[in-house]
PDB file of C-alpha atoms in Angstrom:
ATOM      1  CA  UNK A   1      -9.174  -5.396  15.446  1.00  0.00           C
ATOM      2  CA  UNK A   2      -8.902  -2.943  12.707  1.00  0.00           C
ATOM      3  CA  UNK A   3      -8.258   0.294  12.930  1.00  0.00           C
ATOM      4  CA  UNK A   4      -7.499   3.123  10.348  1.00  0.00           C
ATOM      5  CA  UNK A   5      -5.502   6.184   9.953  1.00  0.00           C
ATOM      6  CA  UNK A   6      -5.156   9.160   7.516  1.00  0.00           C
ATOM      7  CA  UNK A   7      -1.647  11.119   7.397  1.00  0.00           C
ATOM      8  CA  UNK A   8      -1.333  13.830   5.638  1.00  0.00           C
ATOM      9  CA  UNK A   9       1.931  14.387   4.149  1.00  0.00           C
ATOM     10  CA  UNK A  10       3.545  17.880   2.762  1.00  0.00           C
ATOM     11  CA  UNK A  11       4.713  16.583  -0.550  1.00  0.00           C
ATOM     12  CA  UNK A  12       1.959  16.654  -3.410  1.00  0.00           C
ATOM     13  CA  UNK A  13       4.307  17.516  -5.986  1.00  0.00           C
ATOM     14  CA  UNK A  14       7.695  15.611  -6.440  1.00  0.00           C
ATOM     15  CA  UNK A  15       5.926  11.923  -7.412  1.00  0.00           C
ATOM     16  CA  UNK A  16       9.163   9.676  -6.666  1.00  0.00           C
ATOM     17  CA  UNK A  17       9.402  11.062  -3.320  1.00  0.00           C
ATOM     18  CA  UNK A  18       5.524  10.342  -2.689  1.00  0.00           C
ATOM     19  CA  UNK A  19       6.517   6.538  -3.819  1.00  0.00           C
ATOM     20  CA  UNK A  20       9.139   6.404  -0.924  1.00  0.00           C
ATOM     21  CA  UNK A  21       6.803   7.831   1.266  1.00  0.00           C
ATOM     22  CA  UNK A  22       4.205   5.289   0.260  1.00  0.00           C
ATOM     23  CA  UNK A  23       6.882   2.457   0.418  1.00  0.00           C
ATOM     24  CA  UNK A  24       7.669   4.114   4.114  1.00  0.00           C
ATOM     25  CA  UNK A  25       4.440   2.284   5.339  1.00  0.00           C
ATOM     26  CA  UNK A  26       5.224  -1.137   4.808  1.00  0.00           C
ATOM     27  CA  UNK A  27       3.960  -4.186   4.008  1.00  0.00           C
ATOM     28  CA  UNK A  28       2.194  -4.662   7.673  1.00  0.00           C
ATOM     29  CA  UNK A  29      -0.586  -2.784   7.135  1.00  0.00           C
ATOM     30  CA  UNK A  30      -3.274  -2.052   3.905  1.00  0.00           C
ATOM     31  CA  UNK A  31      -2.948   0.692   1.836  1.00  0.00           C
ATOM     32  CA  UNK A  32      -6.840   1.510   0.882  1.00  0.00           C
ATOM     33  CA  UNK A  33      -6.333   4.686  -0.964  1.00  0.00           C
ATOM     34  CA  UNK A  34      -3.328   7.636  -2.006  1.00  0.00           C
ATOM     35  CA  UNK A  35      -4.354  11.026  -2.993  1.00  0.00           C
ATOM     36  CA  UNK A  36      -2.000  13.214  -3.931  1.00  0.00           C
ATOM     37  CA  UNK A  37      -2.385  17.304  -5.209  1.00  0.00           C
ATOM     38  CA  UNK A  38      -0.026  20.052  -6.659  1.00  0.00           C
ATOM     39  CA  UNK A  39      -1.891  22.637  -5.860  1.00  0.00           C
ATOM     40  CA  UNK A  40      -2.219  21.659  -2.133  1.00  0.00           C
ATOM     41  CA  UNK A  41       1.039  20.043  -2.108  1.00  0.00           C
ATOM     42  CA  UNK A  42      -0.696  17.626  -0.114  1.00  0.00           C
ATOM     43  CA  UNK A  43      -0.832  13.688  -0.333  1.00  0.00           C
ATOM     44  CA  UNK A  44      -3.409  11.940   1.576  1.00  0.00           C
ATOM     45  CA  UNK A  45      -2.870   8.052   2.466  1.00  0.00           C
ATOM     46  CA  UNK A  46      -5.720   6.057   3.785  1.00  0.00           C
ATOM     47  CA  UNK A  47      -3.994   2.825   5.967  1.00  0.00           C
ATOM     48  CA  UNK A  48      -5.693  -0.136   7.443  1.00  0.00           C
ATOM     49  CA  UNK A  49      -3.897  -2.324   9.983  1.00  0.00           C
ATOM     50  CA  UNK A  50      -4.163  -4.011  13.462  1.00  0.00           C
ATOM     51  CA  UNK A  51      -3.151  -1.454  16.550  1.00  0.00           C
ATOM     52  CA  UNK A  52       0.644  -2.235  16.723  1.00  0.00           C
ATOM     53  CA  UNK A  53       1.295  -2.708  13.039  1.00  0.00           C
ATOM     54  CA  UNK A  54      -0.488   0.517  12.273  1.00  0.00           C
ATOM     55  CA  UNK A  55       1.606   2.726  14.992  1.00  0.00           C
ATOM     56  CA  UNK A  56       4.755   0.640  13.434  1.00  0.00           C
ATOM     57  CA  UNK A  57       3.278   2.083   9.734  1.00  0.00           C
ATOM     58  CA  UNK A  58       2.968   5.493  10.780  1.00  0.00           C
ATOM     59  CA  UNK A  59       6.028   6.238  12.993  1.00  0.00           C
ATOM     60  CA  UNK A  60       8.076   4.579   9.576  1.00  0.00           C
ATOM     61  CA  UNK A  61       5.874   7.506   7.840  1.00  0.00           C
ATOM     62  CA  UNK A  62       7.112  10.566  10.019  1.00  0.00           C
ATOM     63  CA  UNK A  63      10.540   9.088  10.461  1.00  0.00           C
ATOM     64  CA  UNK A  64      10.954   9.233   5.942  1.00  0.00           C
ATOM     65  CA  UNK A  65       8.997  12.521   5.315  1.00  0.00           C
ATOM     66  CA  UNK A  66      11.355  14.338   7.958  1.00  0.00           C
ATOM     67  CA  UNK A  67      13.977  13.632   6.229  1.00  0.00           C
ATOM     68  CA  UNK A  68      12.823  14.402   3.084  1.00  0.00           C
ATOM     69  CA  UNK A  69      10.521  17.368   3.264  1.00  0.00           C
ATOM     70  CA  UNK A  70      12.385  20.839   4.400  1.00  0.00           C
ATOM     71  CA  UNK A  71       8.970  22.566   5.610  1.00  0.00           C
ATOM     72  CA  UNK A  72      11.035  26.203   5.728  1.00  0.00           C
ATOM     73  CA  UNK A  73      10.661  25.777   1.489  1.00  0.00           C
ATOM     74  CA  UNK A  74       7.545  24.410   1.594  1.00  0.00           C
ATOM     75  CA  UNK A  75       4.837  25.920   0.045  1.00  0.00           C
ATOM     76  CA  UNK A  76       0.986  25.324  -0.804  1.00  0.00           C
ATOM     77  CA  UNK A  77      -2.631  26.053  -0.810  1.00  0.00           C
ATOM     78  CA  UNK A  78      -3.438  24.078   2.479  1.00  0.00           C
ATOM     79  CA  UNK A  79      -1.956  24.965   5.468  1.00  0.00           C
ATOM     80  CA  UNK A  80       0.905  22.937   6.604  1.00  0.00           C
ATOM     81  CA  UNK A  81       2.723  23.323   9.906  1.00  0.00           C
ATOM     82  CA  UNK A  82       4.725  19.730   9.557  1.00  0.00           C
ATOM     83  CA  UNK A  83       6.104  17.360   6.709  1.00  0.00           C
ATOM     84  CA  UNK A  84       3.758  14.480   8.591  1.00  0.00           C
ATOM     85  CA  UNK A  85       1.476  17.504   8.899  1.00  0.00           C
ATOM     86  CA  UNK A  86      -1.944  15.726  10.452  1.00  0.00           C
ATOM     87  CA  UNK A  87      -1.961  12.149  11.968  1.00  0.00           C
ATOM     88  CA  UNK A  88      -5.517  11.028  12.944  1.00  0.00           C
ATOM     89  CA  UNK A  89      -5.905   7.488  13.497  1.00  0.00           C
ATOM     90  CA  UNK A  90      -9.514   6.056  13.309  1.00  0.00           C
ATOM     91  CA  UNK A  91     -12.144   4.421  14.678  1.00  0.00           C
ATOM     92  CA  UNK A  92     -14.544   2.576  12.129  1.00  0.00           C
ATOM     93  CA  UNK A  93     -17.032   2.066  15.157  1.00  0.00           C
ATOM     94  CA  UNK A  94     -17.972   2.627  18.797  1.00  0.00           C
ATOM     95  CA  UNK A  95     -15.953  -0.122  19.768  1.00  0.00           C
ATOM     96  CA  UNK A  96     -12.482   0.610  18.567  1.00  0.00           C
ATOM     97  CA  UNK A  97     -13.094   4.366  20.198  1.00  0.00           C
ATOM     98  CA  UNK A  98     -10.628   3.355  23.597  1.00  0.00           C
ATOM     99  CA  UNK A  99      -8.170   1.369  20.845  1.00  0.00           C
ATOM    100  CA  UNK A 100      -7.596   4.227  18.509  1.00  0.00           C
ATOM    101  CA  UNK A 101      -6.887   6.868  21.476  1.00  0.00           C
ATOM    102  CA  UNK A 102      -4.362   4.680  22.702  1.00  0.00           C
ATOM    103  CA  UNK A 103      -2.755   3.974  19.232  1.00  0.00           C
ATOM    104  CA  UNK A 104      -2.764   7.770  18.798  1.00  0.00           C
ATOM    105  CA  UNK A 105      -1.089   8.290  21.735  1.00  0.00           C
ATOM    106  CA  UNK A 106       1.435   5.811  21.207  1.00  0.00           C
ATOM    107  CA  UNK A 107       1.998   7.379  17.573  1.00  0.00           C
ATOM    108  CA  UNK A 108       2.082  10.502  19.239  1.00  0.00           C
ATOM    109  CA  UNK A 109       4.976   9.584  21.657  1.00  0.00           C
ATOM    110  CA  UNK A 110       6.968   7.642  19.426  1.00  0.00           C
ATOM    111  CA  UNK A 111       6.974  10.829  16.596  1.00  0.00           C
ATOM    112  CA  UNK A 112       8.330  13.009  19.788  1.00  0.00           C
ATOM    113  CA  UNK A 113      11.167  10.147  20.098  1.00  0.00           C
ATOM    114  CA  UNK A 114      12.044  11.181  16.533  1.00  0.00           C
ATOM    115  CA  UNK A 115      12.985  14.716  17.846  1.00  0.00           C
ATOM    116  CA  UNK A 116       9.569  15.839  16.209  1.00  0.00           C
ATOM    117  CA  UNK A 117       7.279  18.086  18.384  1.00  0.00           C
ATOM    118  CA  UNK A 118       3.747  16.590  18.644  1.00  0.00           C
ATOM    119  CA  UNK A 119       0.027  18.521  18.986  1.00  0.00           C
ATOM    120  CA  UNK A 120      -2.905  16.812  20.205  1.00  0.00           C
ATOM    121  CA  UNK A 121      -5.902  18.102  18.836  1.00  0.00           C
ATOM    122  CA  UNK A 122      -9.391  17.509  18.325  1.00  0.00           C
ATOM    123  CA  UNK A 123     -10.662  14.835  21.499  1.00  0.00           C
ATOM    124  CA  UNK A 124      -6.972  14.118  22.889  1.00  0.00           C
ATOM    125  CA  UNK A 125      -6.241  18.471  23.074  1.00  0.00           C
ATOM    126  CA  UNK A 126      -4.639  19.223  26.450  1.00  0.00           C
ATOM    127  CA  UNK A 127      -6.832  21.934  26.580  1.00  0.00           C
ATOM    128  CA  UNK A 128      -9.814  23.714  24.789  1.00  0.00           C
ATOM    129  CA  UNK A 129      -8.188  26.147  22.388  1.00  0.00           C
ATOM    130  CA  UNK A 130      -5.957  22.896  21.361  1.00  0.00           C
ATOM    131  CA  UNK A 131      -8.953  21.263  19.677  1.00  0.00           C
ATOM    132  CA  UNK A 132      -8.562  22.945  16.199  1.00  0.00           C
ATOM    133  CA  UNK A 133      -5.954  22.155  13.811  1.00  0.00           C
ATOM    134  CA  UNK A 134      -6.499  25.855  13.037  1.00  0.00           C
ATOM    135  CA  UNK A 135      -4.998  26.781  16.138  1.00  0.00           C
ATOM    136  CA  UNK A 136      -1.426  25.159  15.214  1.00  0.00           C
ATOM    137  CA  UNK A 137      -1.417  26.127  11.859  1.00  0.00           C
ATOM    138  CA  UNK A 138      -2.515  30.018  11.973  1.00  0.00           C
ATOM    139  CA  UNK A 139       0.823  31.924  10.292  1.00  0.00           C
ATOM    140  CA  UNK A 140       2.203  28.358   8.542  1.00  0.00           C
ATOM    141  CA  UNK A 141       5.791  27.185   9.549  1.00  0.00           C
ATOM    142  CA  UNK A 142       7.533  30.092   9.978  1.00  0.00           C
ATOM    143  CA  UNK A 143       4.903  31.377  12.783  1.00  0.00           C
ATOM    144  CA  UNK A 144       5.002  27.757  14.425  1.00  0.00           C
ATOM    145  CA  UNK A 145       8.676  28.333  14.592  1.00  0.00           C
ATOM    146  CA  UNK A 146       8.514  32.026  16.275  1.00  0.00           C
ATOM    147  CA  UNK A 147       5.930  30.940  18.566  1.00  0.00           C
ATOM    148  CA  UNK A 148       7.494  27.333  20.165  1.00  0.00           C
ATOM    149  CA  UNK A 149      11.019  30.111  20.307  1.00  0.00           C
ATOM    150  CA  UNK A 150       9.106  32.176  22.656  1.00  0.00           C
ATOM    151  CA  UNK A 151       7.788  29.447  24.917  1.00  0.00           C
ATOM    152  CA  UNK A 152       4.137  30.383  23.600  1.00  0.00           C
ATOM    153  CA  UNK A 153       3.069  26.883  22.294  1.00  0.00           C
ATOM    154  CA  UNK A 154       4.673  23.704  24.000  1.00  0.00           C
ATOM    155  CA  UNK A 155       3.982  20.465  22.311  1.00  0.00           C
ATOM    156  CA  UNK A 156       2.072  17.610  24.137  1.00  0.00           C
ATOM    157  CA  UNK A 157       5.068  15.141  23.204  1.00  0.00           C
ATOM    158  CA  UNK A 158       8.597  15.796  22.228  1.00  0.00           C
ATOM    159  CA  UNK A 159      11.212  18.612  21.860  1.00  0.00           C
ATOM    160  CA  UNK A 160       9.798  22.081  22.945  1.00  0.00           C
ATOM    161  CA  UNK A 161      11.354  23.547  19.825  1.00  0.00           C
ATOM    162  CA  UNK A 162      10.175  22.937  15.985  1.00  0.00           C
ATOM    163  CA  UNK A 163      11.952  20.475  13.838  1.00  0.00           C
ATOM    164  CA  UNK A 164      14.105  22.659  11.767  1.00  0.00           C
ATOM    165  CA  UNK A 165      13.449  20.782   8.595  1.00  0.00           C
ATOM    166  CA  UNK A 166       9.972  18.706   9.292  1.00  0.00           C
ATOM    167  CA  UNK A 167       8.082  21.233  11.748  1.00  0.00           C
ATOM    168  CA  UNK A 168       6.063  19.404  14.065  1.00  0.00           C
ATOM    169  CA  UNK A 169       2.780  16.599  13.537  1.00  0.00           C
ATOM    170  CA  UNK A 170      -0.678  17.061  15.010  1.00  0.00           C
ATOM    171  CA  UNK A 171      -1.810  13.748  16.067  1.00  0.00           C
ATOM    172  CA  UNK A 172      -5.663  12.901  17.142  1.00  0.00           C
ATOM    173  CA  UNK A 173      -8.068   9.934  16.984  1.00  0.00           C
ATOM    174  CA  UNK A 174     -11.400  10.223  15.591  1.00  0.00           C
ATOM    175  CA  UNK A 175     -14.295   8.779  13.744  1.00  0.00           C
ATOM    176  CA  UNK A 176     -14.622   9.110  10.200  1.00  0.00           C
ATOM    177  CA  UNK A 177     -15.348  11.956   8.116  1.00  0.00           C
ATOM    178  CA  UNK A 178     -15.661  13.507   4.825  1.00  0.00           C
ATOM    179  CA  UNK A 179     -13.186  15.495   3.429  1.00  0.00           C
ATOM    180  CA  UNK A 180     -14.713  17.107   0.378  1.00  0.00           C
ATOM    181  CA  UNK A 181     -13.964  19.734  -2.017  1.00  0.00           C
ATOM    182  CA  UNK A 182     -16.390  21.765  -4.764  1.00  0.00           C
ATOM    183  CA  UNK A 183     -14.665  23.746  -7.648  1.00  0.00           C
ATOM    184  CA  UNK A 184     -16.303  27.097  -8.037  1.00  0.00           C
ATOM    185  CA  UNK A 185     -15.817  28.850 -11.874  1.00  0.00           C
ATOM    186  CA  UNK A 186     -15.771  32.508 -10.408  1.00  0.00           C
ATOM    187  CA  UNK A 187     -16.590  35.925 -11.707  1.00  0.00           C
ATOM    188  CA  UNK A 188     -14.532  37.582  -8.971  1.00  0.00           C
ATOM    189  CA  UNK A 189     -11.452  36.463  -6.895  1.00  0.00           C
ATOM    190  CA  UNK A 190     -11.617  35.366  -3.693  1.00  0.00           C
ATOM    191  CA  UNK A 191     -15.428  33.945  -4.424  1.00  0.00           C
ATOM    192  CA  UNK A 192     -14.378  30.440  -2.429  1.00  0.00           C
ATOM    193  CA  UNK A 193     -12.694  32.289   0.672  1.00  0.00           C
ATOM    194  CA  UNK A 194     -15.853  34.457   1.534  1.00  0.00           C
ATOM    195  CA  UNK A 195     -18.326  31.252   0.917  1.00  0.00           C
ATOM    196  CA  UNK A 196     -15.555  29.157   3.164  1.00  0.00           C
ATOM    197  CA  UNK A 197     -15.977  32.165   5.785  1.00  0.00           C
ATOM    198  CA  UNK A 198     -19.839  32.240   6.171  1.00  0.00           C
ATOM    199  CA  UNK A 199     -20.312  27.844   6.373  1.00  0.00           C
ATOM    200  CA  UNK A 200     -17.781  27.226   8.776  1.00  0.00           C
ATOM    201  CA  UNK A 201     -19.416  26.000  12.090  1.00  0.00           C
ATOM    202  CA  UNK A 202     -16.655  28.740  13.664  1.00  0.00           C
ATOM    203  CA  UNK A 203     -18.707  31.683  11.543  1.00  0.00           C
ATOM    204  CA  UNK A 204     -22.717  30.266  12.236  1.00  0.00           C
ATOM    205  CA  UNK A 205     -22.431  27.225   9.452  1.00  0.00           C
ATOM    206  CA  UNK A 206     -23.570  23.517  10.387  1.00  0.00           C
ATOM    207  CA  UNK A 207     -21.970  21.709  13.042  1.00  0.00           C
ATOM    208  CA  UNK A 208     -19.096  19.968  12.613  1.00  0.00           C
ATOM    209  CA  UNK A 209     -18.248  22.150   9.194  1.00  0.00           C
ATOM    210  CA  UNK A 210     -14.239  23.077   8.667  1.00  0.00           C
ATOM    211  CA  UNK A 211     -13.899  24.718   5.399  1.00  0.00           C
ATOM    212  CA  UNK A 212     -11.337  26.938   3.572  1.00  0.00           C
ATOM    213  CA  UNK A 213     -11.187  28.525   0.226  1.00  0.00           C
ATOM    214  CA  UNK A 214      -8.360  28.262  -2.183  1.00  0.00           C
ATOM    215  CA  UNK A 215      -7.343  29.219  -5.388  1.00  0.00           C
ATOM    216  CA  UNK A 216      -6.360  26.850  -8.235  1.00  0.00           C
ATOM    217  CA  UNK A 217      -3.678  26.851 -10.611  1.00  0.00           C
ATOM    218  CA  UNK A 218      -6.190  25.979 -13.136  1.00  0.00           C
ATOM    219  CA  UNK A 219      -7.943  29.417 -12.797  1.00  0.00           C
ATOM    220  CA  UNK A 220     -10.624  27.961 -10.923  1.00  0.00           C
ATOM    221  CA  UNK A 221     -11.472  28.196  -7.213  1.00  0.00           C
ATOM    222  CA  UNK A 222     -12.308  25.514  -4.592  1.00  0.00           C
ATOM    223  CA  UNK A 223     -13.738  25.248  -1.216  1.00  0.00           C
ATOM    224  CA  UNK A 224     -11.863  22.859   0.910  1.00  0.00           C
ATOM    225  CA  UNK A 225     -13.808  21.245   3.446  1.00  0.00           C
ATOM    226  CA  UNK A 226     -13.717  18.498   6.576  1.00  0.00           C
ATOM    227  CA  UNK A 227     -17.138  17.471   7.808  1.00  0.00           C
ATOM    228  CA  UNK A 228     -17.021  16.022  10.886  1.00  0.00           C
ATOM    229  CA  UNK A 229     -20.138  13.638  10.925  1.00  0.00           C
ATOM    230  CA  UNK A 230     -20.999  12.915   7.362  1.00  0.00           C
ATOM    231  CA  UNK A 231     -23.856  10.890   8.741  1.00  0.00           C
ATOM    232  CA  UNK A 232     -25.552  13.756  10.010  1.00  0.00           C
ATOM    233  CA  UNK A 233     -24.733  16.127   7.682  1.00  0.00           C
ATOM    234  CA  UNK A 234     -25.052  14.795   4.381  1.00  0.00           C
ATOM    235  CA  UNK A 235     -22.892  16.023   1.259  1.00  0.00           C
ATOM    236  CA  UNK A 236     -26.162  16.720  -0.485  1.00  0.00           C
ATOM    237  CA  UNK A 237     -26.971  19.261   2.262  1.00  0.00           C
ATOM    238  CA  UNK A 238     -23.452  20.725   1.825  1.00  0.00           C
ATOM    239  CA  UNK A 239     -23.336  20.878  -1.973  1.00  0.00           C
ATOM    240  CA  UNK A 240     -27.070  22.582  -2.008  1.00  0.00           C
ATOM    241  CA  UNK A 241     -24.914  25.265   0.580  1.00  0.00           C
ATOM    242  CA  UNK A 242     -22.233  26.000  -2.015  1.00  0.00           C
ATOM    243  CA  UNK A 243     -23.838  26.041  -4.961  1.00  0.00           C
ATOM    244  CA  UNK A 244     -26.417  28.438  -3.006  1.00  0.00           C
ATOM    245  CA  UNK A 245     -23.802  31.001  -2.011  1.00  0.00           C
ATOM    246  CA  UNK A 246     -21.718  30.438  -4.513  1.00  0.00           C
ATOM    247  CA  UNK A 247     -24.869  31.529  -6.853  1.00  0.00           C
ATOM    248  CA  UNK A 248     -25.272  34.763  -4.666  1.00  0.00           C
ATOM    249  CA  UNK A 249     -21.333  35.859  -5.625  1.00  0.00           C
ATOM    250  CA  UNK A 250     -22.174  35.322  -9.105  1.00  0.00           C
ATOM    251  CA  UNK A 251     -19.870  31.451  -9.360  1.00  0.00           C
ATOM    252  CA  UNK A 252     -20.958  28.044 -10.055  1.00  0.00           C
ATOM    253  CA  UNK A 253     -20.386  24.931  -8.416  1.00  0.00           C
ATOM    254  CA  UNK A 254     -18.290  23.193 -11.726  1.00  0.00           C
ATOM    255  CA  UNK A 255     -17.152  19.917  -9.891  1.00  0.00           C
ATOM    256  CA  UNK A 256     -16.922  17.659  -6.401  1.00  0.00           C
ATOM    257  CA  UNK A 257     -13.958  15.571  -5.287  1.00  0.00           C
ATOM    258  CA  UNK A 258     -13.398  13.576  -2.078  1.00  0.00           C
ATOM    259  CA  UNK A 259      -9.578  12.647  -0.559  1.00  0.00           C
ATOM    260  CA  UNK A 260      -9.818   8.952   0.705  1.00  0.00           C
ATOM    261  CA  UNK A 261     -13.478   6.890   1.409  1.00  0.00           C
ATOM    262  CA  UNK A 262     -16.369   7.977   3.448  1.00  0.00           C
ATOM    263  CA  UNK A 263     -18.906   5.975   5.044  1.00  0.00           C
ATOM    264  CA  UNK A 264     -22.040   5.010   2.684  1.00  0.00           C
ATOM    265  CA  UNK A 265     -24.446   7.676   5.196  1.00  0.00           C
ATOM    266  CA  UNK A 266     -22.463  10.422   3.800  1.00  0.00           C
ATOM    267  CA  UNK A 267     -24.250  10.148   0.198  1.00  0.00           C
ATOM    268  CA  UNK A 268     -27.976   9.878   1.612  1.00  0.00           C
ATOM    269  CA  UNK A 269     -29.952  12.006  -0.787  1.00  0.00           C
ATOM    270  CA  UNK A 270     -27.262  12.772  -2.964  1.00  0.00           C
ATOM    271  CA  UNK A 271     -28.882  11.818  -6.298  1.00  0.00           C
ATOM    272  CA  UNK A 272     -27.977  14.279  -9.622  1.00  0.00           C
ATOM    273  CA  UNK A 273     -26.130  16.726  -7.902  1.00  0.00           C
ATOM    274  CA  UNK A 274     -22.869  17.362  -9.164  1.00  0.00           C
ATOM    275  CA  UNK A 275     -20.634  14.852 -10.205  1.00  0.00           C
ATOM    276  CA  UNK A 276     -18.242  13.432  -7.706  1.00  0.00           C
ATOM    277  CA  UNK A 277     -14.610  12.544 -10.030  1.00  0.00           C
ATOM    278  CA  UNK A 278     -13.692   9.599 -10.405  1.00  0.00           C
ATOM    279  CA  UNK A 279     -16.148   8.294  -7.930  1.00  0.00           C
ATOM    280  CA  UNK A 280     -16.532   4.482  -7.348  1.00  0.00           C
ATOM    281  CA  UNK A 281     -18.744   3.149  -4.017  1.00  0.00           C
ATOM    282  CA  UNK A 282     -16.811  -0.121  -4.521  1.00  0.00           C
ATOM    283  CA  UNK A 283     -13.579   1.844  -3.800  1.00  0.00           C
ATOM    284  CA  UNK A 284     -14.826   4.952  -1.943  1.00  0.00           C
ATOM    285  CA  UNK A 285     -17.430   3.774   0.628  1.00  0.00           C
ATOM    286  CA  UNK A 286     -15.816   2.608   3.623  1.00  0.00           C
ATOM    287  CA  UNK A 287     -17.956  -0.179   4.280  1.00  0.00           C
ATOM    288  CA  UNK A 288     -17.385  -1.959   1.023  1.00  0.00           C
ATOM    289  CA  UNK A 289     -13.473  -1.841   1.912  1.00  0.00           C
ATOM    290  CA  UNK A 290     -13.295  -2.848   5.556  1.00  0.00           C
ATOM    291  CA  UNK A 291     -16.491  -4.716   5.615  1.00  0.00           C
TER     292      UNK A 291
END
């Protein structure tokens, strides 16, 4: 039974360190895509495997980025609470749902034996406000730090104090989504952060929206986004958003990118609409790489 998973890793920047981490994983399980970004400071692996080989994969992963990323120097775009910052392992289908929770949870135990503090979010949260990554992350390290100090957050798994060098790992299991970005040109600073603001299902936006606005090194802007059910909300839909707003602040929609594969539903409709880079359906589409 195949499963997948998608760690995020705080190191998008130093590109011998990002081959360790890559070499961390192992032969055991397939490495189906690596994206890495300096402005984020962000890599993004996309892993294939069996249950136990996959847990083996990513435990090797948290054990060689917390030794080698010191999250109290970190610093990036994205929000990062954790040098394995996010840890979702996935389910391709209905029927590797009950397999992936357990995987996660075994992931999610076996980081805390590491002396890392694990978060369950999203469906394995201890509790309501848990669900959102958002929750963890709100002030960055520093805040995670003040806040497991005063006994305000406890981790699900683990020490109740922050790793002093790696932070801690939020660990789920899910189904797959789309994590998408547009590049805005901008009159005006701060263009991407208000249209991030008014689409996020938090603010009114469609269901099962996450977005964020960043600015680029490159001058440009870009709204960062996670959507939940790419099925059901289609990246057309999501683009024709943007663009829309981003047309009302006086920006343009200059360029698309997505961070590891997506299932084929995603790009229903999608037609002319701006180019995705360096898009290929034999790579990107998930059913073309795990059948």
């Amino acid at each position: 039974m195949t499963l997948l998973a998608v760690p995020n890793v705080s190191a998008g920047r130093d590109f011998p360190l990002i081959e360790r981490l890559r070499d961390a994983l192992g032969t055991g399980v397939d490495l189906l895509d690596a994206s890495s970004d300096i402005d984020h400071n962000r890599t993004v692996f996309t892993v294939a495997g069996e249950p136990d080989p996959l847990v083996d994969a990513l435990v090797s992963l948290a054990r060689t980025a917390s030794a080698a990323v010191e999250m109290g120097a970190w610093s990036g775009v994205h929000p990062a609470v954790g040098a394995l910052d996010v840890c979702p392992v996935v389910w391709p289908g209905p029927e590797q749902h009950s397999p992936a929770c357990q995987a996660a949870l075994e992931v999610a135990g076996r980081i805390g034996e590491l002396g890392i503090p694990v978060f369950l979010y999203g469906e394995l949260a201890s509790a309501p406000e848990r669900s959102e990554r958002s929750f963890f992350r709100q002030g960055g390290f520093s805040r995670l730090v003040e806040r497991m100090g005063a006994g305000e957050l406890e981790p699900d798994f683990g020490p109740p104090l922050a790793h002093p060098l790696a932070g801690a790992t939020l660990v789920t299991a899910r189904p797959p989504l789309a994590a998408f970005n547009l590049e805005l040109e901008v009159s005006e600073p701060g263009t991407a952060a208000a249209v991030a603001a008014e689409i996020r299902e938090s603010a009114g936006g469609p269901v099962g929206l996450r977005a964020i606005g960043v600015e680029l090194s490159t001058g440009r802007e870009q709204v960062s986004m996670n959507i939940h059910d790419p099925g059901e909300l289609q990246l057309a839909t999501v683009v024709d958003l943007v663009s829309g707003l981003a047309l009302d602040r006086g920006a343009r929609v200059v360029g698309a990118e997505l961070i590891g594969l997506i299932p084929a539903a995603a790009l229903t409709g999608y037609g002319e609409r701006v180019a995705i880079r360096d898009f290929d359906p034999e790579f990107h589409l998930l059913e073309e790489r795990i059948g």
